[in-house]
Coordinates of N, CA and C in Angstrom, one line a residue:
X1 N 96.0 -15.0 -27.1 CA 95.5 -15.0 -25.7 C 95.1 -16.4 -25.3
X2 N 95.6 -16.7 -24.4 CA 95.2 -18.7 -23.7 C 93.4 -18.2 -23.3
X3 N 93.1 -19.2 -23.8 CA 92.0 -19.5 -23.5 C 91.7 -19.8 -22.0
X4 N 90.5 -19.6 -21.3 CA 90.6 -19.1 -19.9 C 90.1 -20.6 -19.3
X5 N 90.2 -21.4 -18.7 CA 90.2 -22.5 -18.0 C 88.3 -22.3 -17.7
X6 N 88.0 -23.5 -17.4 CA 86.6 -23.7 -17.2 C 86.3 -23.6 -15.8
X7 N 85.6 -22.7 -15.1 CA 85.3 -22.6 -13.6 C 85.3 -23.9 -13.1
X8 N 86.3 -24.1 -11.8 CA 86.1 -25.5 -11.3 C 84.9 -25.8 -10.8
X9 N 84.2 -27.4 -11.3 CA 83.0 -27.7 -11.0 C 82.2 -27.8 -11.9
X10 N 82.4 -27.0 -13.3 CA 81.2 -26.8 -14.1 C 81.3 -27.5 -15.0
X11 N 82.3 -28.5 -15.5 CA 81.7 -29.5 -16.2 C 81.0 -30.7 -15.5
X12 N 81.9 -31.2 -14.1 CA 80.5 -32.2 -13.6 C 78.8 -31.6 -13.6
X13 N 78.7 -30.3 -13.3 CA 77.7 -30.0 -12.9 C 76.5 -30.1 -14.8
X14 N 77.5 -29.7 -16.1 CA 77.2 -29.8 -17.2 C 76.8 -31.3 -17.3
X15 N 77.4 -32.4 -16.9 CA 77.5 -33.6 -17.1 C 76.2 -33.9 -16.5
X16 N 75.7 -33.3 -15.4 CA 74.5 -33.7 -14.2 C 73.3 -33.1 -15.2
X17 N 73.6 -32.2 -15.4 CA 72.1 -31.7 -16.5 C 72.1 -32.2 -17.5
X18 N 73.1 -32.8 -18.5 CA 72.8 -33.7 -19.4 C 72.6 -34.9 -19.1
X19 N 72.7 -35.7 -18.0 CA 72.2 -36.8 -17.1 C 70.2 -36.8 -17.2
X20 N 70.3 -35.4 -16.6 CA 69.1 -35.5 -16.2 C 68.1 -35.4 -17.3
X21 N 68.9 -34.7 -18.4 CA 68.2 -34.2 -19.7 C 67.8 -35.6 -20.3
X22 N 68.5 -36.6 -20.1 CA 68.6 -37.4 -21.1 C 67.6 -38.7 -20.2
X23 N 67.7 -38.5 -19.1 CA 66.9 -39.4 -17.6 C 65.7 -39.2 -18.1
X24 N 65.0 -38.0 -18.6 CA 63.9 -37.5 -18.5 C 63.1 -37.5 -20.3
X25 N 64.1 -37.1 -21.3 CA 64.0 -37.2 -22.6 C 63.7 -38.6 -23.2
X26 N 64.7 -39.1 -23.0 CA 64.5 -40.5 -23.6 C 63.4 -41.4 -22.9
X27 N 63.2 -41.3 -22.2 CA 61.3 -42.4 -22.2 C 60.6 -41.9 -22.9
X28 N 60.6 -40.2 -22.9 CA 59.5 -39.5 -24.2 C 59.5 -39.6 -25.4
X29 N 61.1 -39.6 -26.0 CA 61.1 -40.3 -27.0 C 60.9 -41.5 -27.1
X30 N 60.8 -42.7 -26.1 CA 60.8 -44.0 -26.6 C 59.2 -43.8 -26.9
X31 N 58.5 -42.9 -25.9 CA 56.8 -43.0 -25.8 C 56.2 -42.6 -27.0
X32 N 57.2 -41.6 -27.7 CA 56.5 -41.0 -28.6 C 56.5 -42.0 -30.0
X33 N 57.8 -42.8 -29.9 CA 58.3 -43.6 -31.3 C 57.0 -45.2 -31.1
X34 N 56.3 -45.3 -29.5 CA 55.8 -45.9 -29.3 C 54.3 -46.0 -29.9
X35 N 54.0 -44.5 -29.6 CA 52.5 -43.9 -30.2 C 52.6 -43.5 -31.3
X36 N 53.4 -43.4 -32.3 CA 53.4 -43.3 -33.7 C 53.5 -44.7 -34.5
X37 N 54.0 -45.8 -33.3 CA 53.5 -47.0 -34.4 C 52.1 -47.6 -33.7
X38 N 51.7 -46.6 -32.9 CA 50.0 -47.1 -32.5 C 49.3 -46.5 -33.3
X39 N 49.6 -45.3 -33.6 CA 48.7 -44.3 -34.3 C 48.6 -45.1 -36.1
X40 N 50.0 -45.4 -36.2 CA 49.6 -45.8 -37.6 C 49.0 -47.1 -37.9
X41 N 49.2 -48.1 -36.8 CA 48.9 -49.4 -36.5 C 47.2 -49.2 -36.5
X42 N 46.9 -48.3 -35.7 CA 45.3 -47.8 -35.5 C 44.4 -47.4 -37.5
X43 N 45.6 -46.6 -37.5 CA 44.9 -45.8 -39.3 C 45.4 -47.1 -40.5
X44 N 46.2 -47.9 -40.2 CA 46.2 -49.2 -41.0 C 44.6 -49.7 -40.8
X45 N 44.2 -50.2 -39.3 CA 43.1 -51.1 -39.0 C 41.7 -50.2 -39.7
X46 N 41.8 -48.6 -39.8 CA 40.9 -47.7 -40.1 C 40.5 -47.7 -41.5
X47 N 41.8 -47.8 -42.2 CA 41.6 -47.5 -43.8 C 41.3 -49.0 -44.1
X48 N 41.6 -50.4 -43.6 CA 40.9 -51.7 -44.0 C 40.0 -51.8 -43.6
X49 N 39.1 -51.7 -42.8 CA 37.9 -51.4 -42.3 C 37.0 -50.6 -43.3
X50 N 37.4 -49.7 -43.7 CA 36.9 -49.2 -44.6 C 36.9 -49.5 -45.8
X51 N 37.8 -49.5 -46.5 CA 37.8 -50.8 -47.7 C 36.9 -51.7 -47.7
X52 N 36.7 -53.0 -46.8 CA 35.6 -53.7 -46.1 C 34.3 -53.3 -46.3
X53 N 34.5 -52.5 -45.4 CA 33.2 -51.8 -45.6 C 32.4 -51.2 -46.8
X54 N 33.3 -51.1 -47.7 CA 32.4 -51.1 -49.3 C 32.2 -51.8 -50.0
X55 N 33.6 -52.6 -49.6 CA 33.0 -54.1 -50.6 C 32.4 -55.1 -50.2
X56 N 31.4 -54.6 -48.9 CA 30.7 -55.8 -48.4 C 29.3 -54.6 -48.5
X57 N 29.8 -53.4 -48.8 CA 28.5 -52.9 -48.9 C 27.6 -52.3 -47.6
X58 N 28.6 -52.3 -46.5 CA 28.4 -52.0 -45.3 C 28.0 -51.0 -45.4
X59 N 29.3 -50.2 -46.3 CA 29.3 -48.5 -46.4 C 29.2 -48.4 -47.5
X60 N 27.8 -47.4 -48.2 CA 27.5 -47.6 -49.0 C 27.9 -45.6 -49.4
X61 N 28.8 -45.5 -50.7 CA 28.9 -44.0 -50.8 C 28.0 -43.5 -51.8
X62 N 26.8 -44.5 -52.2 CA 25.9 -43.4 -52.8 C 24.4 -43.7 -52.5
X63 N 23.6 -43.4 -52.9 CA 22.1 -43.4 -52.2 C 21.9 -44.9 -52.0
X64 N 20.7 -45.0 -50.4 CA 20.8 -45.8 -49.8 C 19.6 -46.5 -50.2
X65 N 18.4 -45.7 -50.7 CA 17.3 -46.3 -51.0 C 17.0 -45.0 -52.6
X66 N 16.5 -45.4 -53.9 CA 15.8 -44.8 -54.8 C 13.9 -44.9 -55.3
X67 N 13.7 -43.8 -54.8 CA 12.1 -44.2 -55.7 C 12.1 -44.5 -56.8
X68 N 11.6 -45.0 -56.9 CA 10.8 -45.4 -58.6 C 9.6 -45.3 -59.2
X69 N 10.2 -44.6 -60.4 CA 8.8 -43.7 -60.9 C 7.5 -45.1 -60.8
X70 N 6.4 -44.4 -61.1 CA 5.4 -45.0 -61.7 C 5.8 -46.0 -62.3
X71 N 6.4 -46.0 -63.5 CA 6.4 -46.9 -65.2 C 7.9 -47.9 -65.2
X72 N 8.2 -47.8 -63.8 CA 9.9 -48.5 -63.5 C 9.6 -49.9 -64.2
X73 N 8.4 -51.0 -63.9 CA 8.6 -52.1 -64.5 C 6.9 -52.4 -65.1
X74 N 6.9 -52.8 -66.6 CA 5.8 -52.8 -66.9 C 6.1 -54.3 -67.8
X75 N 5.1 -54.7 -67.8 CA 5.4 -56.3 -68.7 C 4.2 -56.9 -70.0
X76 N 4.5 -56.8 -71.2 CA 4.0 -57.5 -72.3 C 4.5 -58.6 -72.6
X77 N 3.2 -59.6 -72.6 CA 2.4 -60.9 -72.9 C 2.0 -61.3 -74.0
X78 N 2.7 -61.9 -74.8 CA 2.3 -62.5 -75.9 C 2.1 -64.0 -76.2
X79 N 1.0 -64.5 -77.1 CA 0.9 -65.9 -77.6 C 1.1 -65.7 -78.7
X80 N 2.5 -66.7 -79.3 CA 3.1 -66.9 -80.7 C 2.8 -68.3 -81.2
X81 N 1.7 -68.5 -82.1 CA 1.4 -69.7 -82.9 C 2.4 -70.2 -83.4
X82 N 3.1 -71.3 -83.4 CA 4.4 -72.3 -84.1 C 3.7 -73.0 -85.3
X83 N 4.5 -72.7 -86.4 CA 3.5 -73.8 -87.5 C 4.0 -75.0 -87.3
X84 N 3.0 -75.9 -88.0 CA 3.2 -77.1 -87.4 C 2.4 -77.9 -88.3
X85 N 2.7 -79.3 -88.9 CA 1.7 -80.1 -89.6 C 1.3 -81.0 -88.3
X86 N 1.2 -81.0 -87.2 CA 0.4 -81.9 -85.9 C -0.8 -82.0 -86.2
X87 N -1.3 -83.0 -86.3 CA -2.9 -82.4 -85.9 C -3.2 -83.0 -84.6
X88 N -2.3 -83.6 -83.7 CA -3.0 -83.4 -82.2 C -2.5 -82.7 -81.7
X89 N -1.2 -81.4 -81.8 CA -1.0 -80.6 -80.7 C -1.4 -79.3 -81.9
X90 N -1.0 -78.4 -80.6 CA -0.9 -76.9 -81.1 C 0.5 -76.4 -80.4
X91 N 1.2 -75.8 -80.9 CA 2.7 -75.0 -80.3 C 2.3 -73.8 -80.3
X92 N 3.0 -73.2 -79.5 CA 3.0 -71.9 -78.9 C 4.2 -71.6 -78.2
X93 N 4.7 -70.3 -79.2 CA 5.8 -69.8 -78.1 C 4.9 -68.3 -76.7
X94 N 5.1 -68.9 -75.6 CA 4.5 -67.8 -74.8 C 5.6 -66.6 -74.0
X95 N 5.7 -65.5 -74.4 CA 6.6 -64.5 -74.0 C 6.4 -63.8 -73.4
X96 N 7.0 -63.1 -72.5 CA 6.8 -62.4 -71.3 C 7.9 -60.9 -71.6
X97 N 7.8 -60.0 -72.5 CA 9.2 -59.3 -72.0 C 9.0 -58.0 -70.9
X98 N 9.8 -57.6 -69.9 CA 9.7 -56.9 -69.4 C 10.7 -55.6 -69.2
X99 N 9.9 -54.6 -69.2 CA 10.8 -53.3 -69.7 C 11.0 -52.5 -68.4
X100 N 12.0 -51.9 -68.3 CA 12.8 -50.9 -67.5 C 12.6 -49.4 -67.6
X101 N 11.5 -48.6 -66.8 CA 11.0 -47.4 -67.4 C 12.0 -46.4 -65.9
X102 N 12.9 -46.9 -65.3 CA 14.0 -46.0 -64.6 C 15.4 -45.4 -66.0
X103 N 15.2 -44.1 -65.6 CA 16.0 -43.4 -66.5 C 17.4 -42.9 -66.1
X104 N 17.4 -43.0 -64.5 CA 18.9 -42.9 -64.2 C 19.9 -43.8 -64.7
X105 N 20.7 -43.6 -65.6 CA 21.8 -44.5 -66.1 C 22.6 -45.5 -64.7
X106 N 22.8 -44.8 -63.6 CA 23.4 -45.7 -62.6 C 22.8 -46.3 -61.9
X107 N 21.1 -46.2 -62.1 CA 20.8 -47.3 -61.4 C 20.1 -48.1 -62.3
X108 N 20.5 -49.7 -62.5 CA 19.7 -50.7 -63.1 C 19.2 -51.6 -63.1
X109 N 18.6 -52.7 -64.0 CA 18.2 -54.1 -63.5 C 19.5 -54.9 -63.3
X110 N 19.5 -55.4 -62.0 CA 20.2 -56.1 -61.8 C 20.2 -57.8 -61.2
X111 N 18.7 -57.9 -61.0 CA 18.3 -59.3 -60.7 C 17.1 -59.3 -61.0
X112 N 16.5 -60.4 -61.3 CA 15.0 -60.4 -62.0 C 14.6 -62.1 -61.7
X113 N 13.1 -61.8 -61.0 CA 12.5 -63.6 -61.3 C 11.5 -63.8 -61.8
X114 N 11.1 -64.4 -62.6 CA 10.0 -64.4 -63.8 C 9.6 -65.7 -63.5
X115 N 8.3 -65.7 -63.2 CA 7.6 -67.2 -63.0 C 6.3 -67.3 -64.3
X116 N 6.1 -67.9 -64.8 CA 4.8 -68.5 -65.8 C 4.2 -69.1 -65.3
X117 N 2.6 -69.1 -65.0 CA 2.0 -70.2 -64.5 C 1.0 -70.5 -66.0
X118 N 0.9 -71.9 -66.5 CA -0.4 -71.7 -67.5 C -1.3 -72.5 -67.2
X119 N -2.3 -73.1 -67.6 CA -3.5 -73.7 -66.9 C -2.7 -75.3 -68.0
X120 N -2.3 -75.3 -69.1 CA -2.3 -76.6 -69.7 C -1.6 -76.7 -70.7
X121 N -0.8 -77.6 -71.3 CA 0.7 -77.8 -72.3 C 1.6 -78.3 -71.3
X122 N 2.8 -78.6 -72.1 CA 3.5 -79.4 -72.1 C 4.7 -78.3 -72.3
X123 N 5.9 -78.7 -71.6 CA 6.7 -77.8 -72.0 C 7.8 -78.0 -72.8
X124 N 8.2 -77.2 -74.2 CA 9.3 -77.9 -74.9 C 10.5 -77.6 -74.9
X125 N 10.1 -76.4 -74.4 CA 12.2 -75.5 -74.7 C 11.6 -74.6 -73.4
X126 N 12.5 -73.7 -73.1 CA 12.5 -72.5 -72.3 C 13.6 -71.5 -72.3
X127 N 13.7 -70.0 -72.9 CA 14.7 -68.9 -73.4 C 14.9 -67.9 -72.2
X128 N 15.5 -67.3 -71.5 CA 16.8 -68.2 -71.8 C 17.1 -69.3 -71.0
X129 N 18.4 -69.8 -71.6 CA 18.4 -71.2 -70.6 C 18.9 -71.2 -70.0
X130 N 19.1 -71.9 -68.4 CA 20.2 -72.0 -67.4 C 21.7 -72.0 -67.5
X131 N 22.2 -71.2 -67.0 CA 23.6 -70.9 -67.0 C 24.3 -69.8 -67.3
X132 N 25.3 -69.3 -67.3 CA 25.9 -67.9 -67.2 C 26.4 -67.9 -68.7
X133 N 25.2 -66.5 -69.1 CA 25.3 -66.3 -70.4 C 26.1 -64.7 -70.5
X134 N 26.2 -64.1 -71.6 CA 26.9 -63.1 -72.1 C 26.5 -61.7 -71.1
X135 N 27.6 -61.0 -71.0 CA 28.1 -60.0 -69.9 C 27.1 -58.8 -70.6
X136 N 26.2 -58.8 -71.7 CA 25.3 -58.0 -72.1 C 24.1 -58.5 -73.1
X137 N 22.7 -58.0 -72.7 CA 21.9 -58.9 -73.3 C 21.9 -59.0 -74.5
X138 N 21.5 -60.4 -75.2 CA 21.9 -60.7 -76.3 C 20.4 -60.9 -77.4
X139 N 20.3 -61.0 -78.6 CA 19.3 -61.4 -79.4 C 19.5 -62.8 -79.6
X140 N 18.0 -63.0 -79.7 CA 18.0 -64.8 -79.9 C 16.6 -64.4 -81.0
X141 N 17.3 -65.3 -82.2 CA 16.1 -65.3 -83.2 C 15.6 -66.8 -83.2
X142 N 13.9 -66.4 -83.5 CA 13.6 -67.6 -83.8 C 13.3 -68.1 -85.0
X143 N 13.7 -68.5 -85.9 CA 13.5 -68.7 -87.3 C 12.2 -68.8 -87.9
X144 N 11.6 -69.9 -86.8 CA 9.7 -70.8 -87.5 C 9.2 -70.1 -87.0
X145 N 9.2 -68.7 -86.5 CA 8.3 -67.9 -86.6 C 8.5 -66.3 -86.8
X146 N 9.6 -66.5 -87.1 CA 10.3 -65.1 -87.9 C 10.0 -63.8 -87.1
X147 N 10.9 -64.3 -85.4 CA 11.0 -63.2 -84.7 C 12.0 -63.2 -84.2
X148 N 12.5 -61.9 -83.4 CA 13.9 -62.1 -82.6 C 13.3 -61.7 -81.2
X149 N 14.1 -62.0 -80.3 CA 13.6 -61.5 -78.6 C 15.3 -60.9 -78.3
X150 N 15.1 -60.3 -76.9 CA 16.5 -59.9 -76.3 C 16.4 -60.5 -75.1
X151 N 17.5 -61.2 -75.0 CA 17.5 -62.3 -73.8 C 18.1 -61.5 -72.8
X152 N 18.0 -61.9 -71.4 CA 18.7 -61.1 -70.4 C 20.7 -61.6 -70.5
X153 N 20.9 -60.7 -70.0 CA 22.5 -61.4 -69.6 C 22.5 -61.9 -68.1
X154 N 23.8 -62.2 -68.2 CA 24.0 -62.8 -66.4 C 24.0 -64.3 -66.3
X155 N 23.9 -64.5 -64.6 CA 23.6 -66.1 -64.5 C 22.1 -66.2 -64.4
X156 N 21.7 -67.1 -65.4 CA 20.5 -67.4 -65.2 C 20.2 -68.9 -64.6
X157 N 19.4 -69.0 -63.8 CA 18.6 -70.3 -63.3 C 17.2 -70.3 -63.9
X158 N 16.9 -71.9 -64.4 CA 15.3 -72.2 -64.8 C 15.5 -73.5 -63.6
X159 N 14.0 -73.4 -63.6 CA 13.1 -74.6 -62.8 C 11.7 -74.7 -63.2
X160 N 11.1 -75.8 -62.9 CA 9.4 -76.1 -62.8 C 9.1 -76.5 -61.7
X161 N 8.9 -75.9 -60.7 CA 8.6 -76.1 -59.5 C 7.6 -77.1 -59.4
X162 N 6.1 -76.5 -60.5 CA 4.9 -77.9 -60.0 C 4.6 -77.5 -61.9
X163 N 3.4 -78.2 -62.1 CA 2.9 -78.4 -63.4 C 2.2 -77.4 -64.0
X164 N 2.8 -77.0 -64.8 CA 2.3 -75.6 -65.7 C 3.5 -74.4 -65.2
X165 N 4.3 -74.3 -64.7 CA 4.9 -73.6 -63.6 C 6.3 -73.7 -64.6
X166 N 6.9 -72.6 -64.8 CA 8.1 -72.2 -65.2 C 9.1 -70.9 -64.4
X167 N 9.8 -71.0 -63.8 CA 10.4 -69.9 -63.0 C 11.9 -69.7 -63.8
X168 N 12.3 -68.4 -63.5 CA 13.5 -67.9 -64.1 C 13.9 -66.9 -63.1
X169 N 15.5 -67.3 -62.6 CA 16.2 -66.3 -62.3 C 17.4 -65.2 -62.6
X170 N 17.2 -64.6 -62.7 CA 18.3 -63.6 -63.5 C 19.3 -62.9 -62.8
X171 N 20.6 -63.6 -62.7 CA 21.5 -62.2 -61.7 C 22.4 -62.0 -62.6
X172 N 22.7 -60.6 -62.1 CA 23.8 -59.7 -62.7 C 25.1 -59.5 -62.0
X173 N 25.2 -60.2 -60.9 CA 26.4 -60.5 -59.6 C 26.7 -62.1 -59.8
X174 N 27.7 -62.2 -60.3 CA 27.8 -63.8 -60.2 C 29.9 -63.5 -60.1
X175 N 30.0 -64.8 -59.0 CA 31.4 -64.2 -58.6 C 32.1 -63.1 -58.4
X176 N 33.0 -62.9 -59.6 CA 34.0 -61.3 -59.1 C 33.3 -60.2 -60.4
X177 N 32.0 -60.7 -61.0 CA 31.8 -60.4 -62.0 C 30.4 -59.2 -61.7
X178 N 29.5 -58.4 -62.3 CA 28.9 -57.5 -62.2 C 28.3 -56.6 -63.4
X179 N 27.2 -56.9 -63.6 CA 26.8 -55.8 -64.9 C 25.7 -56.1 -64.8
X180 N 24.5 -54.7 -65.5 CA 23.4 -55.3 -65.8 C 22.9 -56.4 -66.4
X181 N 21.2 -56.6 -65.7 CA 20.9 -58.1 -66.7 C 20.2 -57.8 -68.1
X182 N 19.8 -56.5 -68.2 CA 18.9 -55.5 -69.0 C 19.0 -54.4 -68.7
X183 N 18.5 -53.4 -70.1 CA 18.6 -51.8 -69.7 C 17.3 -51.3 -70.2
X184 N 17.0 -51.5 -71.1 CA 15.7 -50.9 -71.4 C 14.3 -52.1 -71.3
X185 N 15.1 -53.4 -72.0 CA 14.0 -54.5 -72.1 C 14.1 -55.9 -71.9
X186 N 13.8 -56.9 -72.0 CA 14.2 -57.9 -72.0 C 13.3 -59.5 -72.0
X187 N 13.3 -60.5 -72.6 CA 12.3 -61.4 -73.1 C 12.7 -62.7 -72.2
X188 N 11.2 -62.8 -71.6 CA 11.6 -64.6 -71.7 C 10.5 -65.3 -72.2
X189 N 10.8 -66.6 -72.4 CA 10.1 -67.3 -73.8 C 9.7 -69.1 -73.1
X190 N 8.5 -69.1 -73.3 CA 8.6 -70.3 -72.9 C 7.8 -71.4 -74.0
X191 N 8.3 -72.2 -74.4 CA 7.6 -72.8 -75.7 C 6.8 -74.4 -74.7
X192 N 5.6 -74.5 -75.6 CA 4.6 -75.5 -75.1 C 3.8 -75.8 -76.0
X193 N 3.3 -77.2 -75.6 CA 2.7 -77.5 -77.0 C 1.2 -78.2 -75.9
X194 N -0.2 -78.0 -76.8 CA -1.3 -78.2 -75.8 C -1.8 -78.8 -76.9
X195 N -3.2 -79.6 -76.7 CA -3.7 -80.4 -77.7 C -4.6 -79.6 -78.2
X196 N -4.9 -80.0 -79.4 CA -5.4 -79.4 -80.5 C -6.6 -78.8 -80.3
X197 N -6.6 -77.2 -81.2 CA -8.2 -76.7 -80.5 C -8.1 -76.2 -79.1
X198 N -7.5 -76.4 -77.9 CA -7.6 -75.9 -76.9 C -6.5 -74.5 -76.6
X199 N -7.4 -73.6 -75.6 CA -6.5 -72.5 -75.5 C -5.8 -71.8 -74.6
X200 N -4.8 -71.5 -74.2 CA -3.7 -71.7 -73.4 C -4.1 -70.4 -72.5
X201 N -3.1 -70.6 -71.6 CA -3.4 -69.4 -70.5 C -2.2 -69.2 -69.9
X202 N -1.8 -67.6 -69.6 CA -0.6 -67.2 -69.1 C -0.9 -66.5 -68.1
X203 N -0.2 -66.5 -67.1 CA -0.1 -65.7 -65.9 C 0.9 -65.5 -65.6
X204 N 1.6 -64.5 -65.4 CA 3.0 -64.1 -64.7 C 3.1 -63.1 -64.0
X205 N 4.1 -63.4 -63.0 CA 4.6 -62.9 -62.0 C 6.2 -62.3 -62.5
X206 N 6.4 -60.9 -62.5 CA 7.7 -60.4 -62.2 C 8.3 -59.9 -61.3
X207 N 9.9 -60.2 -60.4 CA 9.9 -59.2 -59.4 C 11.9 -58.9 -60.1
X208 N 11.7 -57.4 -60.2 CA 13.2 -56.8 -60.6 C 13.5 -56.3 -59.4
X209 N 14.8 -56.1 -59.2 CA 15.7 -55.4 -58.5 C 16.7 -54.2 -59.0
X210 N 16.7 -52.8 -58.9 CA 17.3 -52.2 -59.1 C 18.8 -52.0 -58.4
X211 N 19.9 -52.2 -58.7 CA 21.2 -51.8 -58.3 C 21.6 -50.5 -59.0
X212 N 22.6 -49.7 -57.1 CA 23.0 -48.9 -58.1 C 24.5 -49.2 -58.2
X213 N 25.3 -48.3 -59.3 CA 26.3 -48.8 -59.4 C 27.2 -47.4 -59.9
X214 N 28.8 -48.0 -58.9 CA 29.5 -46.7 -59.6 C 31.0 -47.1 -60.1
X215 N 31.5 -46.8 -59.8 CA 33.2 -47.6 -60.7 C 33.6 -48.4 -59.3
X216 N 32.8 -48.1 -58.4 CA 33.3 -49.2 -57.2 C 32.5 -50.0 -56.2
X217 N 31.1 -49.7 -56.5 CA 30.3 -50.1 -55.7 C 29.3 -50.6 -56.4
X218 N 28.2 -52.0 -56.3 CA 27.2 -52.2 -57.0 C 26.5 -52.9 -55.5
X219 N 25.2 -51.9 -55.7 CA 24.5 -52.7 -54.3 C 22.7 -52.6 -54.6
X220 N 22.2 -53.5 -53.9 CA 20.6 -53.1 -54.4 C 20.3 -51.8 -53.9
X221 N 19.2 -51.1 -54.7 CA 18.4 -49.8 -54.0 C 17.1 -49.6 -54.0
X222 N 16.4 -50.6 -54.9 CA 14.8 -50.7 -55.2 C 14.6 -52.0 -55.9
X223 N 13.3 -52.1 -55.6 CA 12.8 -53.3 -56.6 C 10.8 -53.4 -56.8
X224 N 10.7 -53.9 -57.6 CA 8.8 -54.1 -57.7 C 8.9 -55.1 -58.3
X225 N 7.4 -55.8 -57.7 CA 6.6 -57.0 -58.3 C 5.8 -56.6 -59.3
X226 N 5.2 -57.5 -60.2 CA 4.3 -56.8 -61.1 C 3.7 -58.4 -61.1
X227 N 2.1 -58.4 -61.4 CA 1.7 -59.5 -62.0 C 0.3 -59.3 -63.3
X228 N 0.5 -59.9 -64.1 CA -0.6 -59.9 -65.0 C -1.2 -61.4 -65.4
X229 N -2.2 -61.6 -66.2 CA -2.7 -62.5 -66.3 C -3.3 -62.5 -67.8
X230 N -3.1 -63.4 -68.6 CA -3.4 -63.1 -70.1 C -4.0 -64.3 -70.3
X231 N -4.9 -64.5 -71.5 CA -5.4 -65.4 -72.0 C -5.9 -65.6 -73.2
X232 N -5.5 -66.2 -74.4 CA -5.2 -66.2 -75.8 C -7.3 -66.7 -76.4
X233 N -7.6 -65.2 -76.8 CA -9.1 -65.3 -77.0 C -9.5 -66.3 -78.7
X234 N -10.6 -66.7 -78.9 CA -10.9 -67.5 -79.6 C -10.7 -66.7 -80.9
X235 N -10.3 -65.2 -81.5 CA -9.8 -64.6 -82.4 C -8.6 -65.2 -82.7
X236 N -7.6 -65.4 -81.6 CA -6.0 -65.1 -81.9 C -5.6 -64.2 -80.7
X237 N -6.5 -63.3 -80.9 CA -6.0 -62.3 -80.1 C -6.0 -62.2 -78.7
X238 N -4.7 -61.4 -77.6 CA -4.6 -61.6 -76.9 C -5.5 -60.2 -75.7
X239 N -6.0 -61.0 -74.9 CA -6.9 -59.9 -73.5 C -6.2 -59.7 -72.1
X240 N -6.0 -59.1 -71.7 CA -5.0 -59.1 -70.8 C -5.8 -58.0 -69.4

């Protein structure tokens, strides 16, 4: 059977609706291929922004501020006699260590500044010393007096601002780098030598900072001052 011829007219008129179809279609398509590279161009700018935002700490994904117990930072003062055949000085190592009584494992010390003030001596050494030491605190023994201390890690800075005056800074952020400076404890040590017969005086000032920290973020969330005042009594012994 012949196939039956197409009603005259009805392919122009097919031709006119696919005109129109396509008149009408194709700017929607161009609009839509338009706003799908806005949309992603937008969620590109969204997801760096946000990245950004953590590693500057803008956007912080875990607590923003932590209390801290009572016993977070507590500090023991000691005077350590140096033997010595002098008979015009007297040596002394004076120690400060200060302990971490926060128990949450992710949040820790992470910066610390320790100042010494003493009324009189001379200063010979100072522990630890300026510069970026080991990525976890380390032991430092002293031999002439048959003790060990635990030094902080990190970059540390010393200075003597004015006379008698020893300051120390401790961070745990130094470049692309990051870890605590201490976890439970940590010493600093200042050796001085004063004239014979006379008795030394310590005063210190500690201020820690707690960071918290997670596999992607390390940012501050607490910190305390602490100060004490010690003074090596005509026993030996120390009053605080």
């Amino acid at each position: 059977m012949a196939a039956r011829p197409a009603p005259p007219g009805s392919r122009p008129r097919r031709e006119t609706i696919e005109t129109k179809r396509s008149t009408i279609l194709a700017p929607l398509a161009a609009r839509l291929r338009k706003d799908r590279r806005l949309v992603v161009l937008i969620a590109g700018v969204l997801i760096l922004g946000f990245i950004l935002g953590i590693v500057t700490d803008f956007i912080r994904l875990g607590p923003s501020e932590v209390a801290l117990p009572a016993n977070a930072l507590s500090i023991d003062s000691e005077f350590i006699r140096i033997p010595d055949g002098d008979s015009m000085w007297d040596y002394y190592y004076l120690v400060a260590t200060i302990s971490n009584g926060v128990t949450d494992p992710s949040v820790q010390p992470y910066e610390a500044v320790v100042t010494f003030q003493t009324n009189s001596g001379e200063t010979m050494g100072h522990y630890p010393s300026a510069g970026d030491h080991k990525a976890t605190p380390f032991i430092f023994t002293f031999p002439d007096v048959g003790r060990t201390f635990t030094l902080p890690a990190g970059s540390v800075g010393y200075s003597e601002p004015s006379s008698g005056m020893a300051k120390w800074t401790a961070r745990g952020e130094s470049d692309w780098e990051s870890r605590p400076i201490f976890r439970d404890q940590a010493s600093f040590v200042l050796e001085i030598r004063i004239v014979d017969g006379m008795k030394p005086s310590l005063s210190t000032v500690v201020t820690v900072a707690w960071y918290y920290h997670s596999a992607i973020q390390v940012y501050p969330v607490a910190s305390r001052t602490v100060e004490t005042s010690t003074m090596l009594m005509p026993s030996g012994r120390l009053s605080t």
